[in-house]
Amino acid sequence: MSENIKTKVIVGGAIALLATAAISVVATLSVTSGTSKDTDIVTMKGNTVTVSEFYDYVKTNSSAQQSMLELVVRDVLEEKYGSKVSGDDVQKLYDEQTASLGSNVETALSSYGYTVESFKAVLRNGLLQDYAIEKAAKKELTDEVYQAAYDEYTPEVTAQIIKLDEEAKAKEVLEKASADGADFTQLAKDNSTDTATKEDGGKVTFDSTATEYPTEVKEAIFKLKDGEVGESVVEVVDAYGTTSFYVVKLNEKKSKSEKWEDYKDILTDWIVEQKKSDSAFAQQVIANELTAANVKVKDSAFQSVFSQYITTSSSTSSSSSSSSEASSSESSSSSSEASSSEE
C-alpha cells in the first residue's frame, strides 16, 4: 500500500498497519445487533442464508476475529475518548495521508477496499488509540524519567550533509570536503542526491529527538567538533533496503544546559512519542482500557484473539485446568511416597 494511505491501529500485540480495507465481516457481524439472527441475507432456489448462518460460518476466520477485536477496541475508546477527537482532527490527518493522490483519491482508496468514509473511520480509530496511549504515557512522567531522557538528549545542531547513492562517489566527495579551504556548500549543491537539502548546500538543523534524518547520520554529526567534517562516509540502509552514503559536517552545536527542566517540553514530546512506538506499552494501554470497560467475550470463537488483552473464560479454564493437573500430580506423588514409606 502507498505510504500515504497507511494508518496504524493497535491490534495483535503490536502496532499493525491496516494495509487492507476495513474487512466487510465487521459490518456483517455487527448487523446482528439490530437485526433478527434469522433474517435472510441471501435467498436462492431451495435455500436461504441467514444472519446467524453467516455469523457461524465466518466467526472462526482469523480476519473476522481480528475485525471483532478492532470493533470492540473502537467502541470502547469512542465511548471514553470520543469527545477528544474532532472531525477536524480526522479531516486534517486524512488530507495529509491523501495529499499526494491528487484527484485520484477515491480510486486509490477503492483499490485497497476503502471508501472515503471507511478510511476516515480507520483514521479516527488510530487517533483515539493515540490519545489513549499519550494519556497513559504522561501519567508515567516522573523526575527520574525526565532525567533519564535528558541524559540521552543532545541539543540542537546546525550541520551540512551530502547524500550520495554510490560509495565510491561518496569517498571521492569526502576527500574533496576534507581538503583545506574546501567549499562544502558548493560540493553539496553539485553532488548531493537529497533534493530537500541540495539547493541550500546540504544545511540541516536538528536535535536528538528529530526523526527526519537517519540515526546513523545524527550520531556521526553529534560526535564532531564545530567546523569539522566526518572522517569517514556514513552508510545508511533504509527500511526498503536501499543503501545511501553521507558525507557530513558539523557547523555548530549548542551547549547543553545542566538542568533537564530547561528542556521539559521537548523531553515530554520525545518520551511520549517513544511510548507510542513501544508495542508492549501500547498493548498494555489497550488491555487496561478493555478491562476498565468490563469487556466480556461471550462466544468462545473470539476468546483467543481477546486473550492477549483481557482474561477470557478460555484462558481462565486453561489456568484452572493447569492448576487441577498440578494438584492431581502432587496428590499422586504424595500417595506414592506414602505407600513407599509404609512398605
mmCIF file of N, CA and C in Angstrom, residues 138-268:
data_model
loop_
_atom_site.group_PDB
_atom_site.id
_atom_site.type_symbol
_atom_site.label_atom_id
_atom_site.label_comp_id
_atom_site.label_asym_id
_atom_site.label_seq_id
_atom_site.Cartn_x
_atom_site.Cartn_y
_atom_site.Cartn_z
ATOM 1 N N LYS A 138 1.791 10.036 29.708
ATOM 2 C CA LYS A 138 2.014 11.241 30.514
ATOM 3 C C LYS A 138 1.850 10.973 32.004
ATOM 4 N N LYS A 139 1.102 9.939 32.347
ATOM 5 C CA LYS A 139 0.954 9.581 33.754
ATOM 6 C C LYS A 139 2.255 9.022 34.335
ATOM 7 N N GLU A 140 3.140 8.584 33.465
ATOM 8 C CA GLU A 140 4.394 7.984 33.917
ATOM 9 C C GLU A 140 5.560 8.970 33.922
ATOM 10 N N LEU A 141 5.276 10.233 33.663
ATOM 11 C CA LEU A 141 6.329 11.242 33.603
ATOM 12 C C LEU A 141 6.742 11.687 35.001
ATOM 13 N N THR A 142 7.831 11.120 35.482
ATOM 14 C CA THR A 142 8.393 11.482 36.782
ATOM 15 C C THR A 142 9.719 12.199 36.573
ATOM 16 N N ASP A 143 10.249 12.779 37.638
ATOM 17 C CA ASP A 143 11.553 13.441 37.540
ATOM 18 C C ASP A 143 12.632 12.465 37.076
ATOM 19 N N GLU A 144 12.514 11.226 37.542
ATOM 20 C CA GLU A 144 13.508 10.214 37.159
ATOM 21 C C GLU A 144 13.435 9.911 35.662
ATOM 22 N N VAL A 145 12.213 9.857 35.130
ATOM 23 C CA VAL A 145 12.030 9.593 33.702
ATOM 24 C C VAL A 145 12.588 10.751 32.882
ATOM 25 N N TYR A 146 12.302 11.967 33.325
ATOM 26 C CA TYR A 146 12.822 13.150 32.633
ATOM 27 C C TYR A 146 14.356 13.170 32.671
ATOM 28 N N GLN A 147 14.918 12.836 33.813
ATOM 29 C CA GLN A 147 16.374 12.854 33.952
ATOM 30 C C GLN A 147 17.037 11.846 33.014
ATOM 31 N N ALA A 148 16.434 10.669 32.924
ATOM 32 C CA ALA A 148 16.980 9.635 32.034
ATOM 33 C C ALA A 148 16.931 10.093 30.582
ATOM 34 N N ALA A 149 15.833 10.741 30.189
ATOM 35 C CA ALA A 149 15.707 11.254 28.819
ATOM 36 C C ALA A 149 16.709 12.378 28.575
ATOM 37 N N TYR A 150 16.874 13.240 29.583
ATOM 38 C CA TYR A 150 17.829 14.349 29.476
ATOM 39 C C TYR A 150 19.247 13.826 29.251
ATOM 40 N N ASP A 151 19.602 12.760 29.958
ATOM 41 C CA ASP A 151 20.952 12.193 29.839
ATOM 42 C C ASP A 151 21.234 11.731 28.408
ATOM 43 N N GLU A 152 20.204 11.321 27.694
ATOM 44 C CA GLU A 152 20.371 10.843 26.317
ATOM 45 C C GLU A 152 20.202 11.956 25.288
ATOM 46 N N TYR A 153 19.743 13.098 25.738
ATOM 47 C CA TYR A 153 19.387 14.187 24.821
ATOM 48 C C TYR A 153 20.598 15.005 24.369
ATOM 49 N N THR A 154 20.640 15.317 23.074
ATOM 50 C CA THR A 154 21.648 16.220 22.515
ATOM 51 C C THR A 154 20.920 17.434 21.943
ATOM 52 N N PRO A 155 21.273 18.629 22.404
ATOM 53 C CA PRO A 155 20.594 19.843 21.918
ATOM 54 C C PRO A 155 20.812 20.069 20.428
ATOM 55 N N GLU A 156 20.171 21.078 19.933
ATOM 56 C CA GLU A 156 20.159 21.386 18.503
ATOM 57 C C GLU A 156 21.553 21.653 17.928
ATOM 58 N N VAL A 157 21.753 21.140 16.736
ATOM 59 C CA VAL A 157 22.989 21.401 15.994
ATOM 60 C C VAL A 157 22.619 21.935 14.619
ATOM 61 N N THR A 158 23.536 22.703 14.038
ATOM 62 C CA THR A 158 23.406 23.082 12.628
ATOM 63 C C THR A 158 24.532 22.362 11.909
ATOM 64 N N ALA A 159 24.202 21.750 10.812
ATOM 65 C CA ALA A 159 25.185 20.913 10.120
ATOM 66 C C ALA A 159 24.912 20.936 8.625
ATOM 67 N N GLN A 160 25.714 20.162 7.878
ATOM 68 C CA GLN A 160 25.515 20.011 6.441
ATOM 69 C C GLN A 160 25.720 18.550 6.072
ATOM 70 N N ILE A 161 24.930 18.101 5.120
ATOM 71 C CA ILE A 161 25.034 16.718 4.673
ATOM 72 C C ILE A 161 25.071 16.665 3.150
ATOM 73 N N ILE A 162 25.791 15.682 2.658
ATOM 74 C CA ILE A 162 25.803 15.398 1.218
ATOM 75 C C ILE A 162 25.438 13.929 1.067
ATOM 76 N N LYS A 163 24.301 13.682 0.451
ATOM 77 C CA LYS A 163 23.821 12.310 0.269
ATOM 78 C C LYS A 163 24.194 11.825 -1.129
ATOM 79 N N LEU A 164 24.724 10.592 -1.183
ATOM 80 C CA LEU A 164 25.113 10.012 -2.469
ATOM 81 C C LEU A 164 24.645 8.565 -2.565
ATOM 82 N N ASP A 165 24.505 8.093 -3.775
ATOM 83 C CA ASP A 165 23.989 6.742 -3.996
ATOM 84 C C ASP A 165 25.090 5.694 -4.132
ATOM 85 N N GLU A 166 26.328 6.148 -4.413
ATOM 86 C CA GLU A 166 27.427 5.201 -4.621
ATOM 87 C C GLU A 166 28.560 5.480 -3.638
ATOM 88 N N GLU A 167 29.086 4.410 -3.053
ATOM 89 C CA GLU A 167 30.143 4.549 -2.053
ATOM 90 C C GLU A 167 31.403 5.175 -2.639
ATOM 91 N N ALA A 168 31.770 4.753 -3.836
ATOM 92 C CA ALA A 168 32.983 5.283 -4.454
ATOM 93 C C ALA A 168 32.871 6.795 -4.657
ATOM 94 N N LYS A 169 31.709 7.232 -5.113
ATOM 95 C CA LYS A 169 31.474 8.663 -5.310
ATOM 96 C C LYS A 169 31.503 9.391 -3.978
ATOM 97 N N ALA A 170 30.947 8.788 -2.964
ATOM 98 C CA ALA A 170 30.919 9.401 -1.639
ATOM 99 C C ALA A 170 32.336 9.585 -1.093
ATOM 100 N N LYS A 171 33.195 8.591 -1.293
ATOM 101 C CA LYS A 171 34.578 8.695 -0.828
ATOM 102 C C LYS A 171 35.333 9.784 -1.589
ATOM 103 N N GLU A 172 35.013 9.926 -2.847
ATOM 104 C CA GLU A 172 35.636 10.968 -3.673
ATOM 105 C C GLU A 172 35.237 12.359 -3.166
ATOM 106 N N VAL A 173 33.935 12.517 -2.863
ATOM 107 C CA VAL A 173 33.439 13.800 -2.355
ATOM 108 C C VAL A 173 34.002 14.073 -0.964
ATOM 109 N N LEU A 174 34.109 13.033 -0.129
ATOM 110 C CA LEU A 174 34.668 13.197 1.211
ATOM 111 C C LEU A 174 36.101 13.712 1.147
ATOM 112 N N GLU A 175 36.874 13.165 0.226
ATOM 113 C CA GLU A 175 38.271 13.603 0.084
ATOM 114 C C GLU A 175 38.329 15.088 -0.260
ATOM 115 N N LYS A 176 37.454 15.531 -1.139
ATOM 116 C CA LYS A 176 37.417 16.944 -1.530
ATOM 117 C C LYS A 176 36.935 17.816 -0.365
ATOM 118 N N ALA A 177 35.929 17.315 0.389
ATOM 119 C CA ALA A 177 35.365 18.083 1.502
ATOM 120 C C ALA A 177 36.357 18.226 2.653
ATOM 121 N N SER A 178 37.288 17.292 2.750
ATOM 122 C CA SER A 178 38.250 17.302 3.848
ATOM 123 C C SER A 178 39.488 18.141 3.544
ATOM 124 N N ALA A 179 39.617 18.553 2.304
ATOM 125 C CA ALA A 179 40.782 19.343 1.910
ATOM 126 C C ALA A 179 40.705 20.760 2.489
ATOM 127 N N ASP A 180 41.876 21.363 2.734
ATOM 128 C CA ASP A 180 41.925 22.729 3.263
ATOM 129 C C ASP A 180 41.205 23.686 2.314
ATOM 130 N N GLY A 181 40.357 24.528 2.896
ATOM 131 C CA GLY A 181 39.657 25.530 2.092
ATOM 132 C C GLY A 181 38.514 24.991 1.266
ATOM 133 N N ALA A 182 38.101 23.751 1.527
ATOM 134 C CA ALA A 182 37.017 23.143 0.747
ATOM 135 C C ALA A 182 35.708 23.893 0.941
ATOM 136 N N ASP A 183 34.950 24.016 -0.127
ATOM 137 C CA ASP A 183 33.640 24.664 -0.080
ATOM 138 C C ASP A 183 32.576 23.577 0.018
ATOM 139 N N PHE A 184 32.204 23.225 1.270
ATOM 140 C CA PHE A 184 31.260 22.132 1.493
ATOM 141 C C PHE A 184 29.904 22.454 0.873
ATOM 142 N N THR A 185 29.512 23.705 0.957
ATOM 143 C CA THR A 185 28.213 24.128 0.413
ATOM 144 C C THR A 185 28.125 23.857 -1.082
ATOM 145 N N GLN A 186 29.185 24.214 -1.812
ATOM 146 C CA GLN A 186 29.188 24.009 -3.262
ATOM 147 C C GLN A 186 29.249 22.525 -3.606
ATOM 148 N N LEU A 187 29.995 21.773 -2.810
ATOM 149 C CA LEU A 187 30.081 20.331 -3.035
ATOM 150 C C LEU A 187 28.701 19.681 -2.878
ATOM 151 N N ALA A 188 27.949 20.169 -1.897
ATOM 152 C CA ALA A 188 26.597 19.635 -1.690
ATOM 153 C C ALA A 188 25.701 19.984 -2.875
ATOM 154 N N LYS A 189 25.771 21.207 -3.339
ATOM 155 C CA LYS A 189 24.944 21.635 -4.474
ATOM 156 C C LYS A 189 25.285 20.853 -5.741
ATOM 157 N N ASP A 190 26.556 20.542 -5.902
ATOM 158 C CA ASP A 190 26.999 19.859 -7.119
ATOM 159 C C ASP A 190 26.774 18.347 -7.089
ATOM 160 N N ASN A 191 26.732 17.754 -5.868
ATOM 161 C CA ASN A 191 26.762 16.296 -5.800
ATOM 162 C C ASN A 191 25.624 15.612 -5.045
ATOM 163 N N SER A 192 25.012 16.311 -4.127
ATOM 164 C CA SER A 192 24.022 15.644 -3.269
ATOM 165 C C SER A 192 22.797 15.180 -4.056
ATOM 166 N N THR A 193 22.283 14.020 -3.668
ATOM 167 C CA THR A 193 21.052 13.489 -4.270
ATOM 168 C C THR A 193 19.835 13.764 -3.385
ATOM 169 N N ASP A 194 20.060 14.468 -2.275
ATOM 170 C CA ASP A 194 18.969 14.799 -1.360
ATOM 171 C C ASP A 194 18.310 16.093 -1.807
ATOM 172 N N THR A 195 17.179 15.970 -2.487
ATOM 173 C CA THR A 195 16.523 17.144 -3.079
ATOM 174 C C THR A 195 16.039 18.146 -2.034
ATOM 175 N N ALA A 196 15.813 17.680 -0.812
ATOM 176 C CA ALA A 196 15.305 18.562 0.240
ATOM 177 C C ALA A 196 16.368 19.536 0.749
ATOM 178 N N THR A 197 17.654 19.154 0.632
ATOM 179 C CA THR A 197 18.723 19.999 1.195
ATOM 180 C C THR A 197 19.750 20.463 0.166
ATOM 181 N N LYS A 198 19.736 19.837 -0.991
ATOM 182 C CA LYS A 198 20.759 20.078 -2.018
ATOM 183 C C LYS A 198 20.936 21.565 -2.365
ATOM 184 N N GLU A 199 19.840 22.244 -2.692
ATOM 185 C CA GLU A 199 19.933 23.629 -3.163
ATOM 186 C C GLU A 199 20.397 24.596 -2.089
ATOM 187 N N ASP A 200 20.255 24.189 -0.810
ATOM 188 C CA ASP A 200 20.705 25.035 0.296
ATOM 189 C C ASP A 200 22.061 24.590 0.816
ATOM 190 N N GLY A 201 22.793 23.878 -0.028
ATOM 191 C CA GLY A 201 24.138 23.452 0.359
ATOM 192 C C GLY A 201 24.170 22.369 1.418
ATOM 193 N N GLY A 202 23.075 21.606 1.521
ATOM 194 C CA GLY A 202 23.040 20.492 2.470
ATOM 195 C C GLY A 202 22.786 20.901 3.908
ATOM 196 N N LYS A 203 22.366 22.135 4.138
ATOM 197 C CA LYS A 203 22.179 22.626 5.514
ATOM 198 C C LYS A 203 20.984 21.965 6.204
ATOM 199 N N VAL A 204 21.228 21.546 7.435
ATOM 200 C CA VAL A 204 20.177 20.919 8.254
ATOM 201 C C VAL A 204 20.312 21.406 9.694
ATOM 202 N N THR A 205 19.209 21.388 10.401
ATOM 203 C CA THR A 205 19.178 21.736 11.825
ATOM 204 C C THR A 205 18.319 20.709 12.539
ATOM 205 N N PHE A 206 18.838 20.118 13.614
ATOM 206 C CA PHE A 206 18.075 19.102 14.346
ATOM 207 C C PHE A 206 18.694 18.858 15.716
ATOM 208 N N ASP A 207 17.920 18.216 16.588
ATOM 209 C CA ASP A 207 18.445 17.722 17.860
ATOM 210 C C ASP A 207 18.244 16.210 17.884
ATOM 211 N N SER A 208 18.529 15.579 19.003
ATOM 212 C CA SER A 208 18.471 14.113 19.027
ATOM 213 C C SER A 208 17.049 13.562 18.969
ATOM 214 N N THR A 209 16.031 14.416 19.127
ATOM 215 C CA THR A 209 14.656 13.930 19.037
ATOM 216 C C THR A 209 14.148 13.897 17.606
ATOM 217 N N ALA A 210 14.877 14.500 16.688
ATOM 218 C CA ALA A 210 14.441 14.595 15.291
ATOM 219 C C ALA A 210 14.329 13.206 14.658
ATOM 220 N N THR A 211 13.337 13.029 13.815
ATOM 221 C CA THR A 211 13.123 11.736 13.156
ATOM 222 C C THR A 211 13.274 11.818 11.639
ATOM 223 N N GLU A 212 13.478 13.024 11.111
ATOM 224 C CA GLU A 212 13.538 13.160 9.656
ATOM 225 C C GLU A 212 14.903 12.814 9.063
ATOM 226 N N TYR A 213 15.896 12.615 9.922
ATOM 227 C CA TYR A 213 17.232 12.253 9.439
ATOM 228 C C TYR A 213 17.641 10.906 10.020
ATOM 229 N N PRO A 214 18.398 10.105 9.270
ATOM 230 C CA PRO A 214 18.803 8.779 9.756
ATOM 231 C C PRO A 214 19.582 8.862 11.057
ATOM 232 N N THR A 215 19.352 7.904 11.928
ATOM 233 C CA THR A 215 20.048 7.863 13.220
ATOM 234 C C THR A 215 21.560 7.845 13.042
ATOM 235 N N GLU A 216 22.032 7.088 12.045
ATOM 236 C CA GLU A 216 23.478 6.998 11.825
ATOM 237 C C GLU A 216 24.078 8.353 11.474
ATOM 238 N N VAL A 217 23.338 9.132 10.705
ATOM 239 C CA VAL A 217 23.804 10.462 10.310
ATOM 240 C C VAL A 217 23.835 11.384 11.518
ATOM 241 N N LYS A 218 22.785 11.359 12.312
ATOM 242 C CA LYS A 218 22.730 12.205 13.501
ATOM 243 C C LYS A 218 23.867 11.878 14.465
ATOM 244 N N GLU A 219 24.068 10.591 14.721
ATOM 245 C CA GLU A 219 25.104 10.193 15.673
ATOM 246 C C GLU A 219 26.498 10.565 15.186
ATOM 247 N N ALA A 220 26.735 10.448 13.896
ATOM 248 C CA ALA A 220 28.034 10.809 13.328
ATOM 249 C C ALA A 220 28.291 12.304 13.501
ATOM 250 N N ILE A 221 27.264 13.120 13.299
ATOM 251 C CA ILE A 221 27.412 14.571 13.434
ATOM 252 C C ILE A 221 27.583 14.979 14.892
ATOM 253 N N PHE A 222 26.861 14.346 15.802
ATOM 254 C CA PHE A 222 26.959 14.686 17.223
ATOM 255 C C PHE A 222 28.373 14.473 17.768
ATOM 256 N N LYS A 223 29.130 13.571 17.159
ATOM 257 C CA LYS A 223 30.482 13.255 17.642
ATOM 258 C C LYS A 223 31.527 14.276 17.182
ATOM 259 N N LEU A 224 31.151 15.133 16.230
ATOM 260 C CA LEU A 224 32.118 16.069 15.658
ATOM 261 C C LEU A 224 32.255 17.352 16.478
ATOM 262 N N LYS A 225 33.343 18.069 16.214
ATOM 263 C CA LYS A 225 33.552 19.394 16.790
ATOM 264 C C LYS A 225 33.075 20.434 15.779
ATOM 265 N N ASP A 226 32.794 21.625 16.263
ATOM 266 C CA ASP A 226 32.337 22.695 15.368
ATOM 267 C C ASP A 226 33.297 22.888 14.205
ATOM 268 N N GLY A 227 32.749 22.906 12.982
ATOM 269 C CA GLY A 227 33.563 23.127 11.790
ATOM 270 C C GLY A 227 34.244 21.884 11.248
ATOM 271 N N GLU A 228 34.028 20.745 11.880
ATOM 272 C CA GLU A 228 34.723 19.504 11.496
ATOM 273 C C GLU A 228 33.898 18.667 10.518
ATOM 274 N N VAL A 229 34.607 18.073 9.544
ATOM 275 C CA VAL A 229 33.994 17.140 8.588
ATOM 276 C C VAL A 229 34.228 15.722 9.087
ATOM 277 N N GLY A 230 33.221 14.870 8.970
ATOM 278 C CA GLY A 230 33.379 13.484 9.420
ATOM 279 C C GLY A 230 34.515 12.779 8.702
ATOM 280 N N GLU A 231 35.258 11.956 9.425
ATOM 281 C CA GLU A 231 36.426 11.289 8.854
ATOM 282 C C GLU A 231 36.068 10.216 7.838
ATOM 283 N N SER A 232 34.898 9.651 7.960
ATOM 284 C CA SER A 232 34.515 8.563 7.055
ATOM 285 C C SER A 232 33.098 8.756 6.529
ATOM 286 N N VAL A 233 32.804 8.047 5.458
ATOM 287 C CA VAL A 233 31.470 8.081 4.863
ATOM 288 C C VAL A 233 30.506 7.337 5.788
ATOM 289 N N VAL A 234 29.298 7.891 5.948
ATOM 290 C CA VAL A 234 28.277 7.257 6.789
ATOM 291 C C VAL A 234 27.339 6.451 5.894
ATOM 292 N N GLU A 235 27.293 5.160 6.138
ATOM 293 C CA GLU A 235 26.440 4.275 5.340
ATOM 294 C C GLU A 235 25.096 4.094 6.029
ATOM 295 N N VAL A 236 24.011 4.224 5.267
ATOM 296 C CA VAL A 236 22.660 4.095 5.817
ATOM 297 C C VAL A 236 21.832 3.175 4.926
ATOM 298 N N VAL A 237 21.192 2.195 5.537
ATOM 299 C CA VAL A 237 20.274 1.307 4.818
ATOM 300 C C VAL A 237 18.867 1.619 5.315
ATOM 301 N N ASP A 238 17.982 2.069 4.434
ATOM 302 C CA ASP A 238 16.647 2.462 4.869
ATOM 303 C C ASP A 238 15.720 1.262 5.011
ATOM 304 N N ALA A 239 14.480 1.527 5.375
ATOM 305 C CA ALA A 239 13.503 0.467 5.637
ATOM 306 C C ALA A 239 13.198 -0.379 4.412
ATOM 307 N N TYR A 240 13.500 0.138 3.231
ATOM 308 C CA TYR A 240 13.227 -0.584 1.987
ATOM 309 C C TYR A 240 14.467 -1.309 1.462
ATOM 310 N N GLY A 241 15.551 -1.262 2.252
ATOM 311 C CA GLY A 241 16.775 -1.956 1.860
ATOM 312 C C GLY A 241 17.683 -1.169 0.937
ATOM 313 N N THR A 242 17.360 0.101 0.697
ATOM 314 C CA THR A 242 18.183 0.945 -0.176
ATOM 315 C C THR A 242 19.337 1.542 0.624
ATOM 316 N N THR A 243 20.544 1.420 0.084
ATOM 317 C CA THR A 243 21.725 1.934 0.769
ATOM 318 C C THR A 243 22.124 3.302 0.218
ATOM 319 N N SER A 244 22.364 4.236 1.134
ATOM 320 C CA SER A 244 22.835 5.572 0.763
ATOM 321 C C SER A 244 24.096 5.882 1.549
ATOM 322 N N PHE A 245 24.851 6.854 1.058
ATOM 323 C CA PHE A 245 26.117 7.216 1.685
ATOM 324 C C PHE A 245 26.145 8.717 1.932
ATOM 325 N N TYR A 246 26.600 9.102 3.131
ATOM 326 C CA TYR A 246 26.573 10.503 3.511
ATOM 327 C C TYR A 246 27.958 11.023 3.887
ATOM 328 N N VAL A 247 28.223 12.233 3.431
ATOM 329 C CA VAL A 247 29.377 12.985 3.884
ATOM 330 C C VAL A 247 28.803 14.076 4.777
ATOM 331 N N VAL A 248 29.335 14.225 5.997
ATOM 332 C CA VAL A 248 28.707 15.133 6.963
ATOM 333 C C VAL A 248 29.694 16.140 7.542
ATOM 334 N N LYS A 249 29.137 17.263 7.957
ATOM 335 C CA LYS A 249 29.940 18.320 8.579
ATOM 336 C C LYS A 249 29.118 18.985 9.682
ATOM 337 N N LEU A 250 29.746 19.205 10.842
ATOM 338 C CA LEU A 250 29.097 19.937 11.926
ATOM 339 C C LEU A 250 29.530 21.394 11.863
ATOM 340 N N ASN A 251 28.556 22.281 11.806
ATOM 341 C CA ASN A 251 28.873 23.716 11.814
ATOM 342 C C ASN A 251 28.867 24.273 13.229
ATOM 343 N N GLU A 252 27.807 23.962 13.971
ATOM 344 C CA GLU A 252 27.734 24.485 15.343
ATOM 345 C C GLU A 252 26.838 23.608 16.208
ATOM 346 N N LYS A 253 27.273 23.381 17.429
ATOM 347 C CA LYS A 253 26.492 22.598 18.386
ATOM 348 C C LYS A 253 26.171 23.486 19.580
ATOM 349 N N LYS A 254 24.899 23.572 19.927
ATOM 350 C CA LYS A 254 24.508 24.374 21.075
ATOM 351 C C LYS A 254 24.964 23.710 22.368
ATOM 352 N N SER A 255 25.357 24.534 23.336
ATOM 353 C CA SER A 255 25.779 23.990 24.628
ATOM 354 C C SER A 255 24.554 23.449 25.355
ATOM 355 N N LYS A 256 24.760 22.455 26.196
ATOM 356 C CA LYS A 256 23.671 21.795 26.899
ATOM 357 C C LYS A 256 23.521 22.345 28.306
ATOM 358 N N SER A 257 22.307 22.768 28.630
ATOM 359 C CA SER A 257 22.023 23.254 29.975
ATOM 360 C C SER A 257 22.220 22.131 30.984
ATOM 361 N N GLU A 258 22.544 22.476 32.212
ATOM 362 C CA GLU A 258 22.751 21.465 33.247
ATOM 363 C C GLU A 258 21.444 21.022 33.894
ATOM 364 N N LYS A 259 20.324 21.657 33.533
ATOM 365 C CA LYS A 259 19.036 21.327 34.139
ATOM 366 C C LYS A 259 18.073 20.739 33.099
ATOM 367 N N TRP A 260 17.517 19.579 33.384
ATOM 368 C CA TRP A 260 16.580 18.963 32.439
ATOM 369 C C TRP A 260 15.316 19.791 32.299
ATOM 370 N N GLU A 261 15.003 20.565 33.351
ATOM 371 C CA GLU A 261 13.791 21.377 33.314
ATOM 372 C C GLU A 261 13.789 22.361 32.142
ATOM 373 N N ASP A 262 14.964 22.764 31.692
ATOM 374 C CA ASP A 262 15.054 23.704 30.570
ATOM 375 C C ASP A 262 14.583 23.085 29.256
ATOM 376 N N TYR A 263 14.484 21.755 29.238
ATOM 377 C CA TYR A 263 14.073 21.053 28.020
ATOM 378 C C TYR A 263 12.777 20.264 28.245
ATOM 379 N N LYS A 264 12.020 20.636 29.262
ATOM 380 C CA LYS A 264 10.874 19.819 29.673
ATOM 381 C C LYS A 264 9.880 19.572 28.540
ATOM 382 N N ASP A 265 9.518 20.606 27.800
ATOM 383 C CA ASP A 265 8.539 20.433 26.720
ATOM 384 C C ASP A 265 9.061 19.501 25.636
ATOM 385 N N ILE A 266 10.323 19.688 25.272
ATOM 386 C CA ILE A 266 10.942 18.834 24.249
ATOM 387 C C ILE A 266 11.007 17.393 24.727
ATOM 388 N N LEU A 267 11.440 17.215 25.983
ATOM 389 C CA LEU A 267 11.572 15.865 26.526
ATOM 390 C C LEU A 267 10.221 15.188 26.671
ATOM 391 N N THR A 268 9.183 15.957 27.022
ATOM 392 C CA THR A 268 7.841 15.385 27.150
ATOM 393 C C THR A 268 7.382 14.797 25.819
#
